[in-house]
Short mmCIF file of C-alpha atoms and ligand atoms in Angstrom, two decimals:
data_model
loop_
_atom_site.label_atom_id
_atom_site.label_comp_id
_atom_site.label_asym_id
_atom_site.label_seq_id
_atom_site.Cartn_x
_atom_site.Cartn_y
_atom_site.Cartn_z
CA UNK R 1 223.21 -50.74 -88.91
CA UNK R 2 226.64 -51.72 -87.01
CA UNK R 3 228.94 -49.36 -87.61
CA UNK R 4 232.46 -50.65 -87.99
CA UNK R 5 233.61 -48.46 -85.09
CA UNK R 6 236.29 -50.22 -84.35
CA UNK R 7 238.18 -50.19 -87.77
CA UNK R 8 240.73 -47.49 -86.01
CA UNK R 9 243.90 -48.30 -86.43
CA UNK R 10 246.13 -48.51 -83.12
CA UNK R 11 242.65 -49.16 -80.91
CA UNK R 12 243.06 -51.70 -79.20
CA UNK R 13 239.21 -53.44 -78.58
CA UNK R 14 240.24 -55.10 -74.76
CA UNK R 15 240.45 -52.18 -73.97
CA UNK R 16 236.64 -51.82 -73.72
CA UNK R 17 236.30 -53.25 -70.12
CA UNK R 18 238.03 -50.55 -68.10
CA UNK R 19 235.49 -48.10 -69.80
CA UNK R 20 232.52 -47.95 -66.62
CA UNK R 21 229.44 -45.46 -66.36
CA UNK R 22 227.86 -42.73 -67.82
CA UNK R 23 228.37 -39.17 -68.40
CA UNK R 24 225.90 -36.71 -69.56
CA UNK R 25 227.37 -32.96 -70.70
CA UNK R 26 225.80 -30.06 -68.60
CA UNK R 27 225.45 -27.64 -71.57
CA UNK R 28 225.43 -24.13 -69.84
CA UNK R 29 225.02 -20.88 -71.44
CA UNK R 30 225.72 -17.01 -69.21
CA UNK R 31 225.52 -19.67 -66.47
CA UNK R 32 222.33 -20.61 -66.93
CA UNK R 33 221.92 -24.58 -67.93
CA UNK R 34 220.18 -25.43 -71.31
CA UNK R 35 217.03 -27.30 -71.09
CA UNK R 36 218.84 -30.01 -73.12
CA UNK R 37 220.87 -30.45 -69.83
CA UNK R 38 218.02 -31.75 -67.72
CA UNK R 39 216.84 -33.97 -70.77
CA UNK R 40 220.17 -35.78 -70.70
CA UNK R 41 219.88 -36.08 -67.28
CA UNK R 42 216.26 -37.76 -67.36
CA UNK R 43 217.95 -40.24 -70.15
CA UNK R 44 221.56 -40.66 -68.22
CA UNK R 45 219.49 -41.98 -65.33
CA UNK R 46 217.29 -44.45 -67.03
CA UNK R 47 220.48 -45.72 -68.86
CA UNK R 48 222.41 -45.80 -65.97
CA UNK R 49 220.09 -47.59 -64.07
CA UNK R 50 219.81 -50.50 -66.20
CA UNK R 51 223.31 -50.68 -66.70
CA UNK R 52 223.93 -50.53 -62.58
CA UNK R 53 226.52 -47.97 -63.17
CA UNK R 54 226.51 -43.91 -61.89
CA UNK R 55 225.17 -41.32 -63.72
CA UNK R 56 227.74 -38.76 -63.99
CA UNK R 57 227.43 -34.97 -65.25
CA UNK R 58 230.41 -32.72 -66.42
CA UNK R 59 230.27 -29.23 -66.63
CA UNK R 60 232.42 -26.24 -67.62
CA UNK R 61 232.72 -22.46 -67.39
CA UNK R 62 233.20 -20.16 -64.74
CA UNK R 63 231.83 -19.81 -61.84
CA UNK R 64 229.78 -22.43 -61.96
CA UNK R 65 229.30 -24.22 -59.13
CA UNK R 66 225.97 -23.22 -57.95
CA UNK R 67 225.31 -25.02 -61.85
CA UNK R 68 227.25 -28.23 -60.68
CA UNK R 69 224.93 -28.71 -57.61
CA UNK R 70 221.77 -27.92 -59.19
CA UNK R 71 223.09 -30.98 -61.51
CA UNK R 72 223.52 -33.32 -58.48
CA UNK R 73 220.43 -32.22 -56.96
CA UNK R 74 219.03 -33.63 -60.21
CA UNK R 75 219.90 -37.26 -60.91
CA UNK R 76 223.71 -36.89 -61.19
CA UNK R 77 225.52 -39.34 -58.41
CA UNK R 78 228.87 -37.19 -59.30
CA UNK R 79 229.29 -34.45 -60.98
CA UNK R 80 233.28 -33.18 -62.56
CA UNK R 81 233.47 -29.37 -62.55
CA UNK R 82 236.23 -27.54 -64.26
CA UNK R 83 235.56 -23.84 -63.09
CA UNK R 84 238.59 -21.58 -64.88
CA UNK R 85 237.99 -17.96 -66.39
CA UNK R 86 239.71 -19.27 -69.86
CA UNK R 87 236.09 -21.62 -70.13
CA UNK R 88 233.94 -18.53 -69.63
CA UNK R 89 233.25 -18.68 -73.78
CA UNK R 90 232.70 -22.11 -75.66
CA UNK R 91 236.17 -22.40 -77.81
CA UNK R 92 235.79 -25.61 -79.86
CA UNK R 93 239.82 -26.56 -79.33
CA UNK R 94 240.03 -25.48 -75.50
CA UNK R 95 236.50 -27.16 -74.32
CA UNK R 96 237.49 -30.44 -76.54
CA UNK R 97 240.83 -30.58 -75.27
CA UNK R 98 239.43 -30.55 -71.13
CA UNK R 99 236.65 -32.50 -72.02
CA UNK R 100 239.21 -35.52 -73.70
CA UNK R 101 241.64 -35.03 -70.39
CA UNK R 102 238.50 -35.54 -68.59
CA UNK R 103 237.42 -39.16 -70.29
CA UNK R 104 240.65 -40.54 -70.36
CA UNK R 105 241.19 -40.26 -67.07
CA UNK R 106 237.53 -41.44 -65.33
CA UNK R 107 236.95 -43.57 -68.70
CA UNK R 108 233.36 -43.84 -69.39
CA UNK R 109 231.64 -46.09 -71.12
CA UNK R 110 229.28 -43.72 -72.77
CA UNK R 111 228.97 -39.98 -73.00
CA UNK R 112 225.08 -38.48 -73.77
CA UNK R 113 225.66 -34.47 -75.28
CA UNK R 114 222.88 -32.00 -77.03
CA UNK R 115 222.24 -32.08 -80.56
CA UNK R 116 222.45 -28.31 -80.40
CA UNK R 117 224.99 -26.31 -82.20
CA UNK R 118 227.44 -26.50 -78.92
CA UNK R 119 227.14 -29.96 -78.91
CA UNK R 120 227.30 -30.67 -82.75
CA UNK R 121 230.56 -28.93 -82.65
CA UNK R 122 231.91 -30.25 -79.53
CA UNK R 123 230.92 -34.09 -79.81
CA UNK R 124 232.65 -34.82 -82.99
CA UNK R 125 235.94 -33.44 -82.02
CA UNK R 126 235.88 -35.73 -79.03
CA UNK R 127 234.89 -38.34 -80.92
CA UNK R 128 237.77 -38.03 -83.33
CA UNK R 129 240.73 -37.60 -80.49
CA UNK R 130 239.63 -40.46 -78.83
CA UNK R 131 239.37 -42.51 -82.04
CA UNK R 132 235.54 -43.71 -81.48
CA UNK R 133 232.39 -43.48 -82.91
CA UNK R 134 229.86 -40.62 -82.90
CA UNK R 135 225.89 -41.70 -83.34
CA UNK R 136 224.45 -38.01 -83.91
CA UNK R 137 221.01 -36.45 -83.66
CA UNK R 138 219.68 -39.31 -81.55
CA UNK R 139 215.88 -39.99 -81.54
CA UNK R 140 215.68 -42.68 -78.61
CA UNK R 141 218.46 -44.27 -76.51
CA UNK R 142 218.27 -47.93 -74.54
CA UNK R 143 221.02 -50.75 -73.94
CA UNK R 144 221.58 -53.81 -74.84
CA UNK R 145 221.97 -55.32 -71.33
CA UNK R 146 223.34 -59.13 -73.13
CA UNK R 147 226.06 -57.04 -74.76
CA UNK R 148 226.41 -54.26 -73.05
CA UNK R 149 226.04 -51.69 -76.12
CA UNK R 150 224.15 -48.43 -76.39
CA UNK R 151 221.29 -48.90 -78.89
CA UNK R 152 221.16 -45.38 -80.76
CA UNK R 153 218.28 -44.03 -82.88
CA UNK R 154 217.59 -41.78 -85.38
CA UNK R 155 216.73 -41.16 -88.90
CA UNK R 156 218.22 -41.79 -91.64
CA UNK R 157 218.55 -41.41 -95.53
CA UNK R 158 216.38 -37.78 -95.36
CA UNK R 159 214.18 -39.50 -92.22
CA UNK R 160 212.67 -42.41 -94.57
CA UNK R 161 214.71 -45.17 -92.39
CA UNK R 162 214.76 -45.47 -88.45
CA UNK R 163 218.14 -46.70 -87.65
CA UNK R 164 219.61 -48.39 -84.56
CA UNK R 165 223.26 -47.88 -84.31
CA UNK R 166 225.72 -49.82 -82.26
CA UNK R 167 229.24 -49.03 -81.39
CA UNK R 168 230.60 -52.66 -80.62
CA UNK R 169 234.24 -52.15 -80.05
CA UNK R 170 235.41 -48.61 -79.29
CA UNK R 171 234.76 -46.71 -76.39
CA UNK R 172 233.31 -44.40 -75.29
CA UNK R 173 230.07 -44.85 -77.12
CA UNK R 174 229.23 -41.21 -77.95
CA UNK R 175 225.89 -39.77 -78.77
CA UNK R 176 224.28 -36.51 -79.26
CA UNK R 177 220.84 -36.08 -78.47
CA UNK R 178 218.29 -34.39 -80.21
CA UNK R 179 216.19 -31.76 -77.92
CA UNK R 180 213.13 -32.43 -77.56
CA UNK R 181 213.35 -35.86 -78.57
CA UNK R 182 213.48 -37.86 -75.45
CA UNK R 183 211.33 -36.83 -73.06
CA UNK R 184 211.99 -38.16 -69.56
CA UNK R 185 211.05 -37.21 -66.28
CA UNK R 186 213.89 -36.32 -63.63
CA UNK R 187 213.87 -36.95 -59.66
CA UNK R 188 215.37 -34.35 -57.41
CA UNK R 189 217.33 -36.32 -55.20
CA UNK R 190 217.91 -36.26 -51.68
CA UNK R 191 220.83 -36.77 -50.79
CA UNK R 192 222.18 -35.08 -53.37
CA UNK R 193 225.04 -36.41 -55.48
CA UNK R 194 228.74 -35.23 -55.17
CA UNK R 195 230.27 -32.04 -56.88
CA UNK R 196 233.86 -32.95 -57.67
CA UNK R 197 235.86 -30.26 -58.55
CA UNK R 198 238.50 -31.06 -61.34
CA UNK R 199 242.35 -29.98 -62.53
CA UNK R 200 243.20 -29.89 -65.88
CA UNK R 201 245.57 -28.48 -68.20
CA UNK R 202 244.15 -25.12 -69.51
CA UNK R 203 246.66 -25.15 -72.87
CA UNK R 204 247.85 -21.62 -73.09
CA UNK R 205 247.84 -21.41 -76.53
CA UNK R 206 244.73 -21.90 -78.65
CA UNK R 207 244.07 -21.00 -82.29
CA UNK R 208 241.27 -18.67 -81.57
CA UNK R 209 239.33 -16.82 -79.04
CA UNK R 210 236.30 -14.82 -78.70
CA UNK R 211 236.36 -10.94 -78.86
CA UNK R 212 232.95 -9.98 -78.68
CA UNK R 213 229.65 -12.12 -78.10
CA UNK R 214 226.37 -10.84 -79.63
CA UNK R 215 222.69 -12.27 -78.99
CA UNK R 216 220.69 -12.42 -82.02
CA UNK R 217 217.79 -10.29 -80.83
CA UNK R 218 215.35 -10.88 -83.79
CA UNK R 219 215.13 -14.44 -82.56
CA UNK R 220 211.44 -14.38 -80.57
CA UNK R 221 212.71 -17.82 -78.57
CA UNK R 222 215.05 -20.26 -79.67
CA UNK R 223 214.29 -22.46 -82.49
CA UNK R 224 215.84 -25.64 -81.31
CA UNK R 225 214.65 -25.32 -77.79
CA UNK R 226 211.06 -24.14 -78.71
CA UNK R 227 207.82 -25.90 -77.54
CA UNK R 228 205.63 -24.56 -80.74
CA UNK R 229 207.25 -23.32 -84.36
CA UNK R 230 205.87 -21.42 -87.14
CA UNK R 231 207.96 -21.86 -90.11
CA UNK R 232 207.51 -19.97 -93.32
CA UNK R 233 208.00 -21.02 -96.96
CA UNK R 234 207.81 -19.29 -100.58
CA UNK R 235 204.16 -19.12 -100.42
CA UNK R 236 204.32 -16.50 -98.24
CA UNK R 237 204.89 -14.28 -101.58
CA UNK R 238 207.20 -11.04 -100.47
CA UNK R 239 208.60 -10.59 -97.53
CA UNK R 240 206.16 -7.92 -96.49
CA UNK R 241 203.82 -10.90 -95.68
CA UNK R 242 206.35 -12.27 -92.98
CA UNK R 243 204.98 -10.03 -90.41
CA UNK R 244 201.55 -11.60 -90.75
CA UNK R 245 203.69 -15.05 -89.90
CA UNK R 246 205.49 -13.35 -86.47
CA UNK R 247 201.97 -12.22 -85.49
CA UNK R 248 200.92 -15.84 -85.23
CA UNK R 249 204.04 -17.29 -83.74
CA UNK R 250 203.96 -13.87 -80.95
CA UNK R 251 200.58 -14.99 -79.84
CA UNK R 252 201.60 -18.64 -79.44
CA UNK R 253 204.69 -17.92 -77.96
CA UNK R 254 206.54 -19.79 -81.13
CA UNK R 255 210.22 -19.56 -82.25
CA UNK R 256 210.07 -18.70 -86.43
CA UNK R 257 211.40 -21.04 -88.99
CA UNK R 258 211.75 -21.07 -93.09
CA UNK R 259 212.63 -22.87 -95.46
CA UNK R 260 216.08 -22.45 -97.62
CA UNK R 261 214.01 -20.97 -100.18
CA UNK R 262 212.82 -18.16 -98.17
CA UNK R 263 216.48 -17.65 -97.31
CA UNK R 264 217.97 -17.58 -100.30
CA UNK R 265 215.86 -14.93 -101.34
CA UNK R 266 217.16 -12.88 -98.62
CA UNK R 267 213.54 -12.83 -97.42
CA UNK R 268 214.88 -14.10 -93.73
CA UNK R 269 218.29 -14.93 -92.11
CA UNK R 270 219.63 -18.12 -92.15
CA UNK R 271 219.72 -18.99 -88.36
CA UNK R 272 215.80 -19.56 -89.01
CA UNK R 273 216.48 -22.38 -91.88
CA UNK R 274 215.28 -25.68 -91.00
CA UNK R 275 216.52 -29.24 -93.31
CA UNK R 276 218.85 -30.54 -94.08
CA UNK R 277 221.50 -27.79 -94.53
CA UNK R 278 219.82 -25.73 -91.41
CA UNK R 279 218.60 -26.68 -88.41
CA UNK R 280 217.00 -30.01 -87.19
CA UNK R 281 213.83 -29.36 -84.58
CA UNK R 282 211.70 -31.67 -82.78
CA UNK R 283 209.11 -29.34 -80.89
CA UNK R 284 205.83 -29.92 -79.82
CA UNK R 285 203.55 -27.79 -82.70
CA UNK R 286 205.25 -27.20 -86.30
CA UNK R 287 203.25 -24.98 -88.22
CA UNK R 288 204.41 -25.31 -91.85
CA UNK R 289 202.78 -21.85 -94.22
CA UNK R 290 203.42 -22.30 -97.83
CA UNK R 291 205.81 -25.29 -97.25
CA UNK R 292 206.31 -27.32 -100.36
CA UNK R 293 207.58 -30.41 -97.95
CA UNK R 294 210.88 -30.88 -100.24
CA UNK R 295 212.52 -33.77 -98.63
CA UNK R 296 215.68 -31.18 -97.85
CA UNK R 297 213.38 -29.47 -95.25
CA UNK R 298 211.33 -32.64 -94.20
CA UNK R 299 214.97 -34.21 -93.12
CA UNK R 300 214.39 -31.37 -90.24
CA UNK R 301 211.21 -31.22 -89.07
CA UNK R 302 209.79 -34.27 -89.36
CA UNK R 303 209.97 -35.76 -85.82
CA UNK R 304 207.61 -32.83 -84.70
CA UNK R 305 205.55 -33.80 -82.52
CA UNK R 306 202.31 -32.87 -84.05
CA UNK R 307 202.82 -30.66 -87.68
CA UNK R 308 200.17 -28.92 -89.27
CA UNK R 309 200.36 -27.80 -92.61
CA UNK R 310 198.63 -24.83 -94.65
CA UNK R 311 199.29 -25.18 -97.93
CA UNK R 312 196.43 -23.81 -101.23
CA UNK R 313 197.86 -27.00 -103.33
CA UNK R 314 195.94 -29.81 -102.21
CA UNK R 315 199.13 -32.60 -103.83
CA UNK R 316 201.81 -30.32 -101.76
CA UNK R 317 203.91 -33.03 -100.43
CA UNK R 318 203.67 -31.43 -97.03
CA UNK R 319 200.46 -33.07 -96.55
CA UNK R 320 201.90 -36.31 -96.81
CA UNK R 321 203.62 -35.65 -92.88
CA UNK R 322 201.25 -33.54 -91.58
CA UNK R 323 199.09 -34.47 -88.89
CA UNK R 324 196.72 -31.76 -89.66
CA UNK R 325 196.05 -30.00 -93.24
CA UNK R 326 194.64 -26.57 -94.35
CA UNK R 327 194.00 -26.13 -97.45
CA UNK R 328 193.76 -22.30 -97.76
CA UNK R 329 195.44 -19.30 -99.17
CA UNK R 330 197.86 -18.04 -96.24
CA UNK R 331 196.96 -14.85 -96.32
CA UNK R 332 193.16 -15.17 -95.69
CA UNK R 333 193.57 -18.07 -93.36
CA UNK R 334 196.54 -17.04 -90.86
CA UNK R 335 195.05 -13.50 -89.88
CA UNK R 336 191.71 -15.13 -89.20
CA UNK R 337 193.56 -17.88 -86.98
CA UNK R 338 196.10 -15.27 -85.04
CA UNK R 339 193.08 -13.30 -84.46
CA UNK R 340 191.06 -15.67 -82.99
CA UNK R 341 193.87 -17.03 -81.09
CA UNK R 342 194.49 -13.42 -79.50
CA UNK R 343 190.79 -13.62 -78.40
CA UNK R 344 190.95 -16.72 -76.79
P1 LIG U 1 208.35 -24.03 -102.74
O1 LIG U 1 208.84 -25.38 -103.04
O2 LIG U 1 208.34 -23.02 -103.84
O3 LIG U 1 206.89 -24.19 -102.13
C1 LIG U 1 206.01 -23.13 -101.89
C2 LIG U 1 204.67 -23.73 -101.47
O4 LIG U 1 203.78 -22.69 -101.11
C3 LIG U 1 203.99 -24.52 -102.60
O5 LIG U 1 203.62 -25.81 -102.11
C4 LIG U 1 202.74 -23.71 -102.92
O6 LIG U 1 201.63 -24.53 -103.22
C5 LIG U 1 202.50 -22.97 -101.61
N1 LIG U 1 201.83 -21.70 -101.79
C6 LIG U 1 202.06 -20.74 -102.75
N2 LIG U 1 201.26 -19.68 -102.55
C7 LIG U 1 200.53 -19.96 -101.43
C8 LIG U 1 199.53 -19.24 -100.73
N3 LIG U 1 199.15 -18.01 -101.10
N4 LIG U 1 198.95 -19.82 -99.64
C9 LIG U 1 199.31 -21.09 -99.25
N5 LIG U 1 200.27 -21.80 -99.90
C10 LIG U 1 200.86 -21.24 -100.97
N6 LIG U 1 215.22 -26.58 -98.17
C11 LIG U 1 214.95 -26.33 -96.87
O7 LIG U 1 213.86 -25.89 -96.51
N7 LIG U 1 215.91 -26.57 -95.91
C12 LIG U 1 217.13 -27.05 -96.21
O8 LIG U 1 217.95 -27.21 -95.30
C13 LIG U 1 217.43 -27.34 -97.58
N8 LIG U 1 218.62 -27.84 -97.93
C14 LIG U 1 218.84 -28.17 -99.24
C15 LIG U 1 220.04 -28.79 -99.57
C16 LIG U 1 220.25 -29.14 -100.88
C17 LIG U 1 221.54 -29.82 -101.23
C18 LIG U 1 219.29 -28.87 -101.86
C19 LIG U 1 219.51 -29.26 -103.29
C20 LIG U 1 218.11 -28.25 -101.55
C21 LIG U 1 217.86 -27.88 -100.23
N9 LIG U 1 216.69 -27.26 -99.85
C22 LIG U 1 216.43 -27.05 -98.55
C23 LIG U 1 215.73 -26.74 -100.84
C24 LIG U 1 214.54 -27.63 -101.06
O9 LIG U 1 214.85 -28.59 -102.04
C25 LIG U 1 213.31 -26.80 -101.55
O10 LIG U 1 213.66 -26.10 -102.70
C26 LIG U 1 212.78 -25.81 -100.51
O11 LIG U 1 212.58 -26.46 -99.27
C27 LIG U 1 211.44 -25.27 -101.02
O12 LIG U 1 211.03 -24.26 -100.17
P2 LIG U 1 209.50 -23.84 -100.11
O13 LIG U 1 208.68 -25.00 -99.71
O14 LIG U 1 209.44 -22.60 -99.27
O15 LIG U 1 209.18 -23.36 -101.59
#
């Protein structure tokens, strides 16, 4: 697919050649940096060295520049820091508006950022001041070295179609990246690369800001970050069965996810909904209990690396993307696998 990227009106395409490097976002949560962060990095370098350009991170918050070295220790030949008190909280108008002062002044040429709910909401925005394109939920990532273009991946049309996306004309080519996805292996460097601490314009007066933050303690890990899944679906019968489904993903260590239907019955809360109007995941193990495999849900879970599904209808679609099938009533067979999990 080319995207007609360039279609913008007052963009002017010669533009493209003062557009250099790359730039990977250091997601960062209560100063800690999301895994997602050192994936980019892994990706960033690969790109970057093919291209023969520097890998550069950019990070935000406060207090963060113990963060910003621990990114040049880690691939990154420069890394921009904006370190202010107003970036403590992620504020969709305030972190777009530093990150867009940011590109138009060191212009990259493309700019990797998470697939994760931070990212999702952050990317587009950038994308649409700086009147480019936006490939999200990226699968893979290479260049066209001839034409100097970022060759984005992902599915498409529900996951039935692998597309490779180009953005020919405007710049910066944007992606996010799905975590998870690409997995890449980073080199501490020695010497390190160079923390560069940046000004902006902090605009004083934003639309919103954050009163309170709250962690969502039922979560056992997070679902987008997590190695191993167990996801539940109507089969599971009442909610009073749940329990038998956190058992299993407690012993394995496993974030829990469900299926809209299982939502909408109130049975769990959303933030666990995987598909197409929830979450998309790409971890290692997806268990899928009582999973119909409705192409909604499929849409979000079917880059997993390995999915087994346990289903007692032997034509559930499920089984048509699993890697490995029970066929089984849940309720007999998950008890018998948790326990003999717990004794192993
Ligand atoms: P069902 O389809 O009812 O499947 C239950 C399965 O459990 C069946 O296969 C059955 O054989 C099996 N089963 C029953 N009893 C047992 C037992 N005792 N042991 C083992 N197996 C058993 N869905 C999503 O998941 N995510 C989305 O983001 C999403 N977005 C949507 C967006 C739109 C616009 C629309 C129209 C729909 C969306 N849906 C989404 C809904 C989707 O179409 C399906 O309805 C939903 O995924 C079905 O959920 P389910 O598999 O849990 O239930």
């Amino acid at each position: 697919i080319e995207s007609k990227g360039p279609q913008i009106i007052g963009y002017d395409s010669n533009l493209k050649n003062e557009y250099r490097g790359i730039w990977i976002f250091g997601e960062q949560k209560n100063n800690t940096l999301s895994s997602i962060t050192f994936e980019l990095l892994g990706t960033g370098r690969r790109l970057a060295d093919k291209l023969g350009v520097p890998l550069c991170a950019v990070i935000f918050g406060e207090d963060i520049e113990e963060l910003a070295h621990v990114l040049a220790q880690n691939s990154a030949d420069k890394v921009y820091m904006v370190d202010h008190p107003s970036l403590k909280h992620y504020i969709d108008e305030l972190h777009t508006d530093v990150f867009v002062q940011l590109i138009r002044k060191h212009k990259p040429e493309i700019v990797l950022i998470g697939a994760t709910t931070y990212g999702r909401s952050l990317a587009p925005r950038i994308a649409s001041r700086l009147n480019t394109g936006l490939t999200a939920d990226c699968t893979d990532l290479d260049i066209d070295l001839e034409k100097r273009l970022l060759l984005q991946t992902r599915p498409a049309f529900g996951g039935n179609l692998i597309a490779t996306i180009i953005c020919p004309e405007a710049r910066p080519q944007i992606s996010t990246v799905r975590p998870n996805a690409i997995k890449e292996k980073i080199a501490s460097r020695i010497p390190t690369g160079r923390v560069i601490r940046e000004n902006v314009t902090i605009p004083k007066y934003l639309r919103s800001k954050i009163v309170e933050t709250v962690s969502n303690e039922t979560e056992i890990v997070n679902l987008i970050q997590a190695e191993i899944i167990v996801s539940v679906g109507r089969g599971i019968g009442c909610p009073e069965n749940i329990p038998v489904i956190e058992n299993l993903a407690k012993i394995l260590n496993g974030a829990i996810g469900a299926t809209r239907a299982v939502v909408d019955l109130g049975w769990i809360d959303y933030s666990h909904q995987i598909g197409q109007t929830g979450k998309t995941v790409v971890p290692k193990i997806y268990i899928a209990c009582g999973i119909s495999g409705a192409i909604q849900h499929i849409t979000g879970m079917s880059t997993s690396n390995i999915i087994i599904a346990i289903n007692n209808d032997p034509n559930a679609p499920i089984f048509k993307v699993a890697d490995y099938g029970v066929i089984a009533n849940l309720m007999d067979f998950i008890p018998v696998l948790t326990s003999e999990l717990a004794n192993k």
